[in-house]
């Protein structure tokens, strides 16, 4: 008898911290928590931003707005972001936990160390303390990069 595979991510783990019942319903019962209204323009902007980063990657440059802020770093050419990186946390006959993450972007420095970069598209300005909300996400992306053989630099970047 095969065990169930439970897939967890930074999003689901943040849900666990916020609302354990909502986490249970999502992971165990496959019932999503209702989402608040979201402007559809943010989805379109995400696509435009990813296309822009890909054009910069083809030219071998960072987007100009990041060049002075992230000197010594470039966009990863081998695109570990497309790996849909995952790591088996627990494997038993009864239960398998799989940690997954899908990076928006990944930077690499001159020493060959990797740094996750995530786009945050919002219909409002970021709050003062909003980066703490994403700390778990950046930690998980770094962990997954490391477990997939990429040396990590110990930082992650958010681009609003």
Short mmCIF file of C-alpha atoms in Angstrom, two decimals:
data_model
loop_
_atom_site.label_atom_id
_atom_site.label_comp_id
_atom_site.label_asym_id
_atom_site.label_seq_id
_atom_site.Cartn_x
_atom_site.Cartn_y
_atom_site.Cartn_z
CA UNK A 1 0.00 0.00 0.00
CA UNK A 2 1.56 3.32 -1.10
CA UNK A 3 1.51 6.32 1.17
CA UNK A 4 0.12 9.70 0.25
CA UNK A 5 2.36 12.42 -1.10
CA UNK A 6 1.81 15.82 0.47
CA UNK A 7 3.30 18.76 -1.39
CA UNK A 8 4.18 21.79 0.69
CA UNK A 9 5.61 25.15 -0.32
CA UNK A 10 6.45 28.52 1.18
CA UNK A 11 2.88 29.61 0.48
CA UNK A 12 1.35 26.63 2.26
CA UNK A 13 3.76 26.94 5.20
CA UNK A 14 2.88 30.62 5.57
CA UNK A 15 -0.76 29.53 5.53
CA UNK A 16 0.04 27.07 8.35
CA UNK A 17 1.50 29.92 10.41
CA UNK A 18 -1.48 32.15 9.68
CA UNK A 19 -4.32 29.63 9.97
CA UNK A 20 -3.66 25.96 10.85
CA UNK A 21 -7.22 24.97 9.92
CA UNK A 22 -6.89 26.57 6.47
CA UNK A 23 -3.59 24.69 6.01
CA UNK A 24 -5.22 21.38 6.94
CA UNK A 25 -8.12 21.98 4.56
CA UNK A 26 -5.79 22.89 1.69
CA UNK A 27 -3.22 20.11 2.10
CA UNK A 28 -5.37 17.24 3.36
CA UNK A 29 -8.80 17.98 1.88
CA UNK A 30 -7.70 20.00 -1.21
CA UNK A 31 -10.02 22.88 -0.23
CA UNK A 32 -8.52 26.29 -0.96
CA UNK A 33 -9.18 29.28 1.21
CA UNK A 34 -11.17 31.92 -0.69
CA UNK A 35 -8.88 34.54 -2.17
CA UNK A 36 -9.51 38.23 -1.70
CA UNK A 37 -10.35 40.21 -4.83
CA UNK A 38 -7.20 40.76 -6.87
CA UNK A 39 -6.75 43.20 -9.72
CA UNK A 40 -6.10 41.21 -12.88
CA UNK A 41 -3.51 43.78 -13.97
CA UNK A 42 -1.03 42.25 -11.47
CA UNK A 43 -1.10 38.93 -13.37
CA UNK A 44 -0.45 40.74 -16.65
CA UNK A 45 2.36 42.75 -15.06
CA UNK A 46 4.04 39.56 -13.79
CA UNK A 47 4.15 38.25 -17.36
CA UNK A 48 5.59 41.54 -18.67
CA UNK A 49 8.22 41.59 -15.91
CA UNK A 50 9.31 38.01 -16.62
CA UNK A 51 9.60 38.76 -20.35
CA UNK A 52 11.66 41.86 -19.55
CA UNK A 53 14.03 39.86 -17.32
CA UNK A 54 14.38 37.23 -20.07
CA UNK A 55 15.35 39.92 -22.61
CA UNK A 56 17.95 41.23 -20.18
CA UNK A 57 19.22 37.66 -19.67
CA UNK A 58 19.63 37.26 -23.45
CA UNK A 59 21.75 40.44 -23.47
CA UNK A 60 23.77 39.23 -20.47
CA UNK A 61 22.80 42.19 -18.28
CA UNK A 62 20.81 42.90 -15.16
CA UNK A 63 17.79 45.13 -15.67
CA UNK A 64 19.15 48.70 -15.47
CA UNK A 65 17.13 49.54 -12.35
CA UNK A 66 18.99 46.78 -10.47
CA UNK A 67 22.52 47.27 -11.82
CA UNK A 68 23.78 49.70 -9.16
CA UNK A 69 21.88 47.99 -6.33
CA UNK A 70 23.18 44.50 -7.13
CA UNK A 71 26.69 45.10 -8.41
CA UNK A 72 28.68 41.92 -9.00
CA UNK A 73 25.57 39.87 -9.70
CA UNK A 74 23.94 38.76 -12.94
CA UNK A 75 20.89 36.78 -13.96
CA UNK A 76 21.54 33.06 -13.84
CA UNK A 77 21.86 31.82 -17.40
CA UNK A 78 21.15 28.16 -16.73
CA UNK A 79 17.89 29.22 -15.14
CA UNK A 80 17.59 27.15 -11.96
CA UNK A 81 14.27 28.97 -11.65
CA UNK A 82 12.84 26.68 -14.34
CA UNK A 83 13.66 23.56 -12.36
CA UNK A 84 10.47 23.73 -10.34
CA UNK A 85 12.86 22.70 -7.60
CA UNK A 86 11.69 20.16 -5.09
CA UNK A 87 13.11 18.16 -2.24
CA UNK A 88 11.76 15.06 -0.50
CA UNK A 89 11.56 15.92 3.19
CA UNK A 90 10.18 12.63 4.40
CA UNK A 91 9.71 9.34 2.65
CA UNK A 92 8.07 6.43 4.39
CA UNK A 93 5.64 3.71 3.31
CA UNK A 94 2.82 5.83 4.74
CA UNK A 95 3.72 9.46 4.14
CA UNK A 96 5.89 11.45 1.77
CA UNK A 97 6.42 15.18 2.20
CA UNK A 98 7.65 17.05 -0.83
CA UNK A 99 8.84 20.66 -0.49
CA UNK A 100 8.51 22.60 -3.75
CA UNK A 101 9.24 26.09 -4.96
CA UNK A 102 9.12 27.90 -8.27
CA UNK A 103 11.55 30.80 -8.43
CA UNK A 104 10.70 33.95 -10.38
CA UNK A 105 14.38 34.68 -10.96
CA UNK A 106 17.78 33.67 -9.74
CA UNK A 107 20.97 35.72 -9.55
CA UNK A 108 24.53 34.46 -9.53
CA UNK A 109 27.62 36.32 -8.30
CA UNK A 110 31.22 36.28 -9.50
CA UNK A 111 32.02 33.37 -7.14
CA UNK A 112 29.22 31.26 -8.63
CA UNK A 113 26.85 31.58 -5.64
CA UNK A 114 23.12 31.75 -6.25
CA UNK A 115 20.49 34.12 -4.83
CA UNK A 116 16.72 33.79 -5.29
CA UNK A 117 14.92 36.89 -6.51
CA UNK A 118 11.15 37.21 -6.32
CA UNK A 119 8.90 39.78 -8.01
CA UNK A 120 6.14 41.28 -5.90
CA UNK A 121 3.44 42.96 -7.96
CA UNK A 122 0.84 44.73 -5.89
CA UNK A 123 -1.89 47.24 -6.42
CA UNK A 124 -0.56 49.19 -3.42
CA UNK A 125 2.77 50.28 -1.95
CA UNK A 126 4.57 47.68 0.23
CA UNK A 127 4.12 48.03 3.96
CA UNK A 128 7.12 48.95 6.12
CA UNK A 129 7.51 45.42 7.54
CA UNK A 130 6.42 43.45 4.46
CA UNK A 131 9.82 41.83 3.85
CA UNK A 132 9.46 39.74 7.02
CA UNK A 133 6.41 38.07 5.48
CA UNK A 134 8.61 36.76 2.67
CA UNK A 135 11.56 35.60 4.78
CA UNK A 136 10.29 32.01 4.90
CA UNK A 137 9.82 32.02 1.11
CA UNK A 138 13.42 33.20 0.50
CA UNK A 139 14.76 30.67 3.03
CA UNK A 140 12.91 27.84 1.29
CA UNK A 141 14.12 28.92 -2.15
CA UNK A 142 17.72 29.03 -0.88
CA UNK A 143 17.31 25.62 0.76
CA UNK A 144 15.92 24.13 -2.44
CA UNK A 145 18.69 25.64 -4.56
CA UNK A 146 21.28 24.15 -2.22
CA UNK A 147 19.64 20.72 -2.21
CA UNK A 148 19.61 20.81 -6.02
CA UNK A 149 23.36 21.38 -6.16
CA UNK A 150 23.58 25.16 -6.48
CA UNK A 151 25.95 26.90 -4.04
CA UNK A 152 24.01 29.65 -2.27
CA UNK A 153 25.01 33.15 -1.22
CA UNK A 154 22.86 33.37 1.90
CA UNK A 155 20.55 36.16 0.71
CA UNK A 156 17.36 36.53 -1.26
CA UNK A 157 15.99 39.60 -3.02
CA UNK A 158 12.49 41.02 -3.37
CA UNK A 159 11.69 43.39 -6.21
CA UNK A 160 8.53 45.47 -5.81
#
